[in-house]
Amino acid sequence: MKNKKSPLSLHLATKAIHGLDIHPRTGSVSLPIHQTSTYRFTKTEEAVRFAEGDESVYVYTRYHNPTTDDVQRNLALLMDAEDAVLFASGMSAITTSIFSLVRSGQEILSTPSLYGGTYRFFRDELPKLGITVRYFDPYDLPELKKLINENTALVYAETPTNPTLEIVDLQKLVKHVHNAEEKLSRNIFIMIDNTFATIVNQQPFNFGVDVVVESTSKYIGGHSDVIGGVAASRKVITKRIRQTAKSLGGSIDPFVSYLLHRSLKTFPLRVEKQNENALALAKYFENHPKVKRVIYPGLKSHRYHRIAKKQMRHFGGIVTIEVNGGAERAERVVDNLHVAINAMSLGGVETLVSIPVYSSHVNMNDAELELHGVTPGMIRISVGIEDINDLKEDFNQALRV
Ligand SMILES: Cc1ncc(COP(=O)(O)O)c(C=O)c1O
């Protein structure tokens, strides 16, 4: 199978559907599922070739699978990356990529506002292996330059962040890291979790980032029915990631790869609609008497709207609101919704709501919540593709109960 050769320069929505020539021999329009754990050798000589490093010989699905390979190539095409590696979850993409690039004795510098799972991995797992994580203020980048030292292996950031939707200036971040690299005369990897923005709204590689990770359980999957993750980068880096993935074993199932491929076809279309609905809902909340605060990067009132405008095409499908009365009141609002569903996760076609102190930021003490900017009265809304009038009406009645 090959990348479709076209004399046209295709846009994202077209690439999402026609990215690859699928099965040129049989003419199958949809992607075949190679639901197999292992592969028959025609001759033992093939097993020997694999042992000698020939990656084109399929041997075992934890290492590689034709369906997954096609989806990875399609994702790489969409993400403008040399290569992409799929995983069994977003956390697997993040942890495996980090283990492949950082070793014991080295350190990671990260923005403090992170997905709770990533933060807990940094807090609970990495120190056991002798990897330190220190946090920098993304709005004081000269401080980051001061923190970078001989042991710094990786700079990690999420933008927009979960659930406070803070925006990290990618251009400035990369510039400061590159300046520090010059002084140290060695490379520091920059990894961005692009799950919230997605490649439809933000292209981190344009700013010189090394690795982009995304939970494909969210917008790429888009139907709240799969768990998966992707790490995209240059081939020299994905080679390391693939090698580590073989040992850690977080490989994606071929059927999930197939579902992701199916989802990719409507991915830009879905995200465009989610962008549109989220902006409309955020504007509606701005004038709602029962909403204490609305956070959405597309609003002029957002603290980092200027940076968001500079680096994002549109502003994504997540809106966070804060209500008076803390978690108790947030609970009442959420429990009175009829259209929006009270469920964790995000990025699906259906609107989901969650209370961060009970979901992404559970098991964090007050100081940690403050560090992440999370308050008990916050409700995170992952806006779906429903009719916007129904969403407005649903939130209006729930806020007034
Ligand atoms: C920003 C972000 N990154 C990573 C993850 C982890 O992805 P997964 O649940 O697919 O492991 C999540 C999950 O909620 C997330 O919101």
Short mmCIF file of C-alpha atoms and ligand atoms in Angstrom, two decimals:
data_model
loop_
_atom_site.label_atom_id
_atom_site.label_comp_id
_atom_site.label_asym_id
_atom_site.label_seq_id
_atom_site.Cartn_x
_atom_site.Cartn_y
_atom_site.Cartn_z
CA MET A 1 0.00 0.00 0.00
CA LYS A 2 1.22 3.45 -0.79
CA ASN A 3 0.36 7.02 -0.07
CA LYS A 4 -2.06 8.21 -2.70
CA LYS A 5 -0.10 10.22 -5.23
CA SER A 6 -2.11 13.22 -6.27
CA PRO A 7 -1.11 16.20 -8.40
CA LEU A 8 -3.35 18.26 -6.09
CA SER A 9 -2.35 19.78 -2.79
CA LEU A 10 -5.09 18.36 -0.59
CA HIS A 11 -6.70 19.91 2.47
CA LEU A 12 -7.16 18.15 5.82
CA ALA A 13 -10.79 17.12 5.27
CA THR A 14 -9.90 15.49 1.93
CA LYS A 15 -6.78 13.81 3.28
CA ALA A 16 -8.86 12.40 6.15
CA ILE A 17 -10.99 10.52 3.62
CA HIS A 18 -8.61 9.87 0.72
CA GLY A 19 -5.29 9.76 2.56
CA LEU A 20 -4.31 6.32 1.47
CA ASP A 21 -4.86 3.98 -1.41
CA ILE A 22 -6.49 1.18 0.51
CA HIS A 23 -5.99 -2.25 -0.94
CA PRO A 24 -5.25 -1.17 -4.51
CA ARG A 25 -5.23 -4.83 -5.53
CA THR A 26 -8.72 -5.84 -4.34
CA GLY A 27 -10.29 -2.41 -4.71
CA SER A 28 -11.71 -2.46 -1.17
CA VAL A 29 -12.87 1.09 -0.40
CA SER A 30 -12.84 0.56 3.36
CA LEU A 31 -9.86 -0.61 5.38
CA PRO A 32 -9.60 -4.40 5.86
CA ILE A 33 -9.14 -5.56 9.45
CA HIS A 34 -6.24 -7.92 9.98
CA GLN A 35 -7.63 -9.40 13.18
CA THR A 36 -4.71 -11.68 13.87
CA SER A 37 -2.22 -12.00 16.70
CA THR A 38 0.42 -13.75 14.62
CA TYR A 39 1.53 -14.33 10.99
CA ARG A 40 2.46 -17.44 9.05
CA PHE A 41 5.96 -17.56 7.59
CA THR A 42 6.15 -19.09 4.13
CA LYS A 43 9.71 -20.10 4.93
CA THR A 44 11.78 -19.89 8.14
CA GLU A 45 14.07 -17.62 6.17
CA GLU A 46 11.46 -14.88 6.79
CA ALA A 47 11.75 -15.31 10.57
CA VAL A 48 15.53 -15.04 10.17
CA ARG A 49 15.12 -11.85 8.12
CA PHE A 50 12.95 -10.37 10.89
CA ALA A 51 15.50 -11.38 13.52
CA GLU A 52 18.12 -9.57 11.45
CA GLY A 53 16.07 -6.37 11.57
CA ASP A 54 13.85 -6.50 8.49
CA GLU A 55 10.71 -4.72 9.78
CA SER A 56 8.73 -5.54 6.62
CA VAL A 57 8.23 -9.12 7.84
CA TYR A 58 5.07 -9.35 9.97
CA VAL A 59 5.55 -11.64 12.97
CA TYR A 60 3.34 -10.63 15.89
CA THR A 61 0.65 -7.98 16.38
CA ARG A 62 2.20 -6.49 19.52
CA TYR A 63 5.04 -5.42 17.17
CA HIS A 64 3.08 -4.46 14.08
CA ASN A 65 -0.12 -5.13 12.16
CA PRO A 66 -1.10 -4.20 8.57
CA THR A 67 -4.36 -2.48 9.59
CA THR A 68 -2.62 -0.48 12.32
CA ASP A 69 0.24 0.35 9.94
CA ASP A 70 -2.18 1.87 7.43
CA VAL A 71 -3.92 3.96 10.06
CA GLN A 72 -0.57 5.13 11.42
CA ARG A 73 0.47 6.25 7.95
CA ASN A 74 -2.84 8.03 7.47
CA LEU A 75 -2.43 9.78 10.82
CA ALA A 76 1.13 10.78 9.98
CA LEU A 77 -0.16 12.27 6.74
CA LEU A 78 -2.85 14.26 8.59
CA MET A 79 -0.47 15.35 11.33
CA ASP A 80 2.26 16.40 8.85
CA ALA A 81 4.63 14.06 10.65
CA GLU A 82 7.19 11.66 9.22
CA ASP A 83 5.69 8.87 11.29
CA ALA A 84 2.98 8.10 13.85
CA VAL A 85 2.70 5.26 16.38
CA LEU A 86 -0.66 4.07 17.69
CA PHE A 87 -1.14 2.82 21.24
CA ALA A 88 -3.79 1.13 23.36
CA SER A 89 -4.50 4.43 25.15
CA GLY A 90 -3.45 8.06 25.33
CA MET A 91 -1.64 7.32 28.59
CA SER A 92 0.26 4.53 26.89
CA ALA A 93 1.33 6.94 24.11
CA ILE A 94 2.51 9.45 26.72
CA THR A 95 4.26 7.03 29.10
CA THR A 96 5.94 5.00 26.35
CA SER A 97 7.17 8.12 24.52
CA ILE A 98 8.58 9.49 27.76
CA PHE A 99 10.30 6.23 28.70
CA SER A 100 11.87 6.08 25.24
CA LEU A 101 13.35 9.58 25.51
CA VAL A 102 14.16 10.06 29.20
CA ARG A 103 16.29 7.84 31.43
CA SER A 104 16.98 7.55 35.13
CA GLY A 105 18.91 10.53 36.50
CA GLN A 106 17.42 12.91 33.94
CA GLU A 107 14.61 15.36 34.43
CA ILE A 108 11.46 16.64 32.77
CA LEU A 109 10.29 20.23 32.91
CA SER A 110 6.54 20.52 32.56
CA THR A 111 3.73 23.00 32.69
CA PRO A 112 1.80 22.40 35.94
CA SER A 113 -1.66 22.41 34.41
CA LEU A 114 -2.00 18.89 33.02
CA TYR A 115 -4.47 16.08 32.46
CA GLY A 116 -4.77 14.42 35.91
CA GLY A 117 -3.52 11.04 34.66
CA THR A 118 -0.34 12.57 33.26
CA TYR A 119 0.19 14.57 36.45
CA ARG A 120 -0.24 11.45 38.60
CA PHE A 121 2.23 9.55 36.36
CA PHE A 122 4.74 12.38 36.86
CA ARG A 123 4.04 12.52 40.61
CA ASP A 124 3.72 8.82 41.50
CA GLU A 125 5.63 6.74 38.93
CA LEU A 126 8.57 8.66 37.52
CA PRO A 127 10.28 9.41 40.87
CA LYS A 128 10.41 5.63 41.58
CA LEU A 129 12.59 5.32 38.48
CA GLY A 130 14.86 8.23 39.31
CA ILE A 131 13.26 10.65 36.84
CA THR A 132 12.52 14.06 38.34
CA VAL A 133 9.73 16.36 37.18
CA ARG A 134 9.85 20.08 37.91
CA TYR A 135 7.17 22.55 36.94
CA PHE A 136 7.60 25.90 35.22
CA ASP A 137 5.24 28.79 34.81
CA PRO A 138 4.40 28.93 31.08
CA TYR A 139 3.79 32.67 31.44
CA ASP A 140 7.27 33.28 32.76
CA LEU A 141 9.42 31.57 30.16
CA PRO A 142 12.71 33.19 31.22
CA GLU A 143 12.21 31.13 34.42
CA LEU A 144 12.13 27.98 32.29
CA LYS A 145 15.48 28.92 30.78
CA LYS A 146 16.90 29.17 34.29
CA LEU A 147 15.53 25.74 35.24
CA ILE A 148 17.06 23.97 32.23
CA ASN A 149 20.29 22.25 33.20
CA GLU A 150 22.61 19.38 32.27
CA ASN A 151 20.00 16.79 33.29
CA THR A 152 17.03 18.24 31.42
CA ALA A 153 15.95 15.73 28.81
CA LEU A 154 12.41 16.81 27.98
CA VAL A 155 10.09 19.81 28.11
CA TYR A 156 6.43 18.77 28.29
CA ALA A 157 3.31 20.89 27.85
CA GLU A 158 -0.39 20.67 27.22
CA THR A 159 -2.26 23.43 25.40
CA PRO A 160 -5.13 24.16 25.87
CA THR A 161 -4.89 22.64 29.34
CA ASN A 162 -7.45 20.47 31.08
CA PRO A 163 -9.86 21.76 32.41
CA THR A 164 -8.84 25.40 32.80
CA LEU A 165 -8.07 25.89 29.09
CA GLU A 166 -4.88 27.83 29.64
CA ILE A 167 -2.86 28.46 26.51
CA VAL A 168 0.89 27.94 26.28
CA ASP A 169 2.65 30.07 23.66
CA LEU A 170 4.25 27.32 21.56
CA GLN A 171 6.40 29.64 19.49
CA LYS A 172 7.93 31.26 22.57
CA LEU A 173 8.28 27.96 24.42
CA VAL A 174 10.24 26.39 21.56
CA LYS A 175 12.38 29.52 21.17
CA HIS A 176 13.40 29.49 24.84
CA VAL A 177 14.19 25.77 24.82
CA HIS A 178 16.24 26.14 21.62
CA ASN A 179 18.20 29.02 23.15
CA ALA A 180 18.98 26.87 26.18
CA GLU A 181 19.95 23.97 23.92
CA GLU A 182 22.50 26.15 22.13
CA LYS A 183 24.12 27.05 25.41
CA LEU A 184 24.23 23.41 26.53
CA SER A 185 25.23 22.19 23.04
CA ARG A 186 22.80 19.31 23.22
CA ASN A 187 19.28 18.40 22.33
CA ILE A 188 16.23 18.70 24.62
CA PHE A 189 13.03 17.08 23.37
CA ILE A 190 9.82 19.09 23.35
CA MET A 191 6.61 17.05 23.66
CA ILE A 192 3.10 18.49 23.39
CA ASP A 193 -0.19 16.85 24.32
CA ASN A 194 -2.45 18.13 21.55
CA THR A 195 -5.57 16.20 22.63
CA PHE A 196 -7.77 19.22 23.36
CA ALA A 197 -6.96 21.25 20.25
CA THR A 198 -6.45 18.33 17.84
CA ILE A 199 -4.59 18.70 14.60
CA VAL A 200 -7.66 20.33 13.06
CA ASN A 201 -7.18 23.38 15.28
CA GLN A 202 -3.48 23.40 16.09
CA GLN A 203 -0.36 22.12 14.38
CA PRO A 204 2.46 21.98 16.98
CA PHE A 205 5.04 20.81 14.41
CA ASN A 206 4.77 24.23 12.73
CA PHE A 207 6.40 25.67 15.84
CA GLY A 208 9.30 23.22 15.99
CA VAL A 209 7.94 20.77 18.56
CA ASP A 210 9.56 17.28 18.44
CA VAL A 211 6.77 14.94 19.54
CA VAL A 212 3.00 15.37 19.45
CA VAL A 213 0.88 13.01 21.54
CA GLU A 214 -2.90 12.74 21.46
CA SER A 215 -5.43 10.56 23.18
CA THR A 216 -7.34 9.15 20.21
CA SER A 217 -10.05 8.15 22.70
CA LYS A 218 -11.22 11.77 22.36
CA TYR A 219 -11.73 13.76 19.14
CA ILE A 220 -10.03 11.41 16.69
CA GLY A 221 -12.17 8.46 17.86
CA GLY A 222 -15.01 10.92 18.32
CA HIS A 223 -17.81 8.49 19.24
CA SER A 224 -16.97 7.66 22.88
CA ASP A 225 -16.42 4.03 21.94
CA VAL A 226 -12.66 3.47 21.67
CA ILE A 227 -9.57 3.91 23.81
CA GLY A 228 -6.34 4.69 21.99
CA GLY A 229 -3.43 7.07 21.67
CA VAL A 230 -0.94 8.32 19.12
CA ALA A 231 2.59 9.69 19.21
CA ALA A 232 3.87 11.43 16.08
CA SER A 233 7.37 12.62 15.30
CA ARG A 234 10.42 12.31 13.07
CA LYS A 235 11.41 8.76 12.16
CA VAL A 236 14.57 8.84 14.30
CA ILE A 237 12.37 9.51 17.32
CA THR A 238 9.49 7.14 16.49
CA LYS A 239 12.08 4.38 16.01
CA ARG A 240 12.97 4.77 19.68
CA ILE A 241 9.31 4.98 20.68
CA ARG A 242 8.46 1.80 18.71
CA GLN A 243 11.36 -0.05 20.31
CA THR A 244 10.20 0.87 23.85
CA ALA A 245 6.58 0.08 22.91
CA LYS A 246 7.57 -3.51 22.11
CA SER A 247 8.71 -4.00 25.70
CA LEU A 248 5.99 -2.00 27.44
CA GLY A 249 3.34 -3.67 25.34
CA GLY A 250 0.69 -0.96 25.02
CA SER A 251 -0.10 -1.90 21.43
CA ILE A 252 -3.44 -1.10 19.87
CA ASP A 253 -5.88 -3.81 18.84
CA PRO A 254 -6.41 -4.02 15.03
CA PHE A 255 -10.17 -3.64 15.40
CA VAL A 256 -9.67 -0.39 17.32
CA SER A 257 -7.31 0.78 14.57
CA TYR A 258 -10.06 0.05 12.07
CA LEU A 259 -12.59 2.05 14.12
CA LEU A 260 -10.14 4.94 14.32
CA HIS A 261 -9.71 4.86 10.56
CA ARG A 262 -13.48 4.97 10.17
CA SER A 263 -13.61 7.92 12.57
CA LEU A 264 -10.85 9.77 10.74
CA LYS A 265 -13.09 10.25 7.72
CA THR A 266 -15.44 12.53 9.65
CA PHE A 267 -12.85 13.88 12.09
CA PRO A 268 -12.38 17.38 10.57
CA LEU A 269 -16.12 17.68 9.94
CA ARG A 270 -16.97 16.77 13.54
CA VAL A 271 -14.37 19.07 15.05
CA GLU A 272 -15.52 22.02 12.89
CA LYS A 273 -19.06 21.57 14.25
CA GLN A 274 -17.80 21.15 17.83
CA ASN A 275 -15.77 24.37 17.46
CA GLU A 276 -18.84 26.20 16.22
CA ASN A 277 -21.16 24.87 18.96
CA ALA A 278 -18.60 25.49 21.72
CA LEU A 279 -18.09 29.12 20.71
CA ALA A 280 -21.85 29.70 20.55
CA LEU A 281 -22.38 28.06 23.95
CA ALA A 282 -19.50 29.98 25.54
CA LYS A 283 -20.98 33.27 24.30
CA TYR A 284 -24.35 32.22 25.68
CA PHE A 285 -22.85 31.47 29.12
CA GLU A 286 -21.08 34.85 29.16
CA ASN A 287 -24.46 36.52 29.54
CA HIS A 288 -26.07 33.90 31.76
CA PRO A 289 -26.84 35.18 35.30
CA LYS A 290 -26.22 31.76 36.92
CA VAL A 291 -22.73 31.35 35.46
CA LYS A 292 -20.02 32.90 37.61
CA ARG A 293 -17.20 32.41 35.10
CA VAL A 294 -16.87 30.99 31.62
CA ILE A 295 -13.55 29.87 30.24
CA TYR A 296 -13.15 29.44 26.48
CA PRO A 297 -10.04 30.44 24.50
CA GLY A 298 -12.21 31.81 21.69
CA LEU A 299 -13.74 34.49 23.93
CA LYS A 300 -12.13 37.93 24.03
CA SER A 301 -12.48 37.74 27.82
CA HIS A 302 -10.12 34.73 27.94
CA ARG A 303 -6.83 35.68 29.55
CA TYR A 304 -4.78 34.18 26.73
CA HIS A 305 -7.13 34.80 23.79
CA ARG A 306 -4.37 36.64 21.92
CA ILE A 307 -1.99 33.67 22.10
CA ALA A 308 -4.80 31.26 21.20
CA LYS A 309 -5.62 33.35 18.13
CA LYS A 310 -1.98 33.32 17.09
CA GLN A 311 -1.52 29.56 17.20
CA MET A 312 -4.96 27.98 16.79
CA ARG A 313 -7.21 27.90 13.72
CA HIS A 314 -10.33 27.58 15.89
CA PHE A 315 -10.66 27.18 19.64
CA GLY A 316 -11.83 23.63 20.21
CA GLY A 317 -14.87 21.96 21.70
CA ILE A 318 -14.28 22.33 25.45
CA VAL A 319 -15.94 25.04 27.50
CA THR A 320 -15.47 25.23 31.26
CA ILE A 321 -17.91 27.11 33.48
CA GLU A 322 -17.87 27.86 37.17
CA VAL A 323 -21.03 28.15 39.24
CA ASN A 324 -21.52 29.71 42.66
CA GLY A 325 -21.97 27.25 45.51
CA GLY A 326 -19.03 24.91 44.92
CA ALA A 327 -19.17 21.20 44.10
CA GLU A 328 -22.63 20.79 45.61
CA ARG A 329 -24.16 23.29 43.20
CA ALA A 330 -22.12 21.95 40.25
CA GLU A 331 -23.51 18.51 41.07
CA ARG A 332 -27.11 19.80 41.01
CA VAL A 333 -26.61 21.45 37.63
CA VAL A 334 -25.04 18.35 36.13
CA ASP A 335 -27.71 16.05 37.59
CA ASN A 336 -30.47 18.14 36.03
CA LEU A 337 -29.22 18.05 32.46
CA HIS A 338 -31.37 16.09 30.01
CA VAL A 339 -29.40 16.29 26.75
CA ALA A 340 -25.81 16.57 27.94
CA ILE A 341 -24.53 13.39 29.57
CA ASN A 342 -22.78 13.28 32.93
CA ALA A 343 -19.72 11.25 31.98
CA MET A 344 -15.96 11.54 32.02
CA SER A 345 -13.94 11.87 28.83
CA LEU A 346 -14.45 14.29 25.95
CA GLY A 347 -14.36 14.73 22.21
CA GLY A 348 -17.36 12.60 21.25
CA VAL A 349 -20.32 13.63 19.11
CA GLU A 350 -22.47 13.77 22.25
CA THR A 351 -22.09 16.60 24.77
CA LEU A 352 -20.50 15.33 27.99
CA VAL A 353 -20.11 17.14 31.27
CA SER A 354 -17.91 16.38 34.24
CA ILE A 355 -16.94 17.99 37.51
CA PRO A 356 -13.12 18.09 37.54
CA VAL A 357 -12.75 17.67 41.34
CA TYR A 358 -14.63 14.35 40.99
CA SER A 359 -13.06 13.24 37.71
CA SER A 360 -9.80 14.37 36.09
CA HIS A 361 -8.54 16.00 39.32
CA VAL A 362 -9.76 13.52 41.91
CA ASN A 363 -7.27 12.59 44.67
CA MET A 364 -5.52 15.94 44.61
CA ASN A 365 -5.05 18.02 47.72
CA ASP A 366 -6.02 21.71 47.95
CA ALA A 367 -2.53 22.90 47.08
CA GLU A 368 -2.46 20.69 43.99
CA LEU A 369 -5.92 21.89 42.93
CA GLU A 370 -4.73 25.45 43.31
CA LEU A 371 -1.64 24.68 41.25
CA HIS A 372 -3.91 23.37 38.49
CA GLY A 373 -6.35 26.28 38.84
CA VAL A 374 -9.23 23.87 39.51
CA THR A 375 -12.11 24.94 41.76
CA PRO A 376 -14.95 22.78 43.20
CA GLY A 377 -17.66 24.71 41.32
CA MET A 378 -16.19 23.99 37.90
CA ILE A 379 -18.05 22.04 35.24
CA ARG A 380 -16.14 20.96 32.16
CA ILE A 381 -18.30 20.68 29.05
CA SER A 382 -17.17 18.70 26.04
CA VAL A 383 -19.48 20.13 23.43
CA GLY A 384 -20.89 17.72 20.87
CA ILE A 385 -22.53 18.16 17.50
CA GLU A 386 -26.17 18.43 18.64
CA ASP A 387 -28.41 21.32 17.62
CA ILE A 388 -27.05 24.34 19.50
CA ASN A 389 -30.55 25.51 20.51
CA ASP A 390 -31.20 22.25 22.35
CA LEU A 391 -27.89 22.59 24.19
CA LYS A 392 -28.61 26.18 25.24
CA GLU A 393 -32.06 25.23 26.45
CA ASP A 394 -30.77 22.20 28.35
CA PHE A 395 -28.08 24.16 30.20
CA ASN A 396 -30.44 27.05 30.87
CA GLN A 397 -33.03 24.84 32.60
CA ALA A 398 -30.36 22.94 34.59
CA LEU A 399 -28.64 26.14 35.76
CA ARG A 400 -31.96 27.52 36.98
CA VAL A 401 -32.97 24.48 39.08
C1 LIG B 1 -5.40 15.86 27.63
C2 LIG B 1 -5.40 14.38 27.82
N1 LIG B 1 -4.28 13.70 27.59
C3 LIG B 1 -4.23 12.36 27.76
C4 LIG B 1 -5.32 11.65 28.20
C5 LIG B 1 -5.21 10.16 28.41
O1 LIG B 1 -5.82 9.48 27.37
P1 LIG B 1 -6.46 8.02 27.54
O2 LIG B 1 -7.62 8.13 28.44
O3 LIG B 1 -6.81 7.64 26.12
O4 LIG B 1 -5.38 7.15 28.11
C6 LIG B 1 -6.51 12.32 28.45
C7 LIG B 1 -7.69 11.57 28.94
O5 LIG B 1 -8.66 12.11 29.41
C8 LIG B 1 -6.55 13.73 28.27
O6 LIG B 1 -7.66 14.43 28.53
#
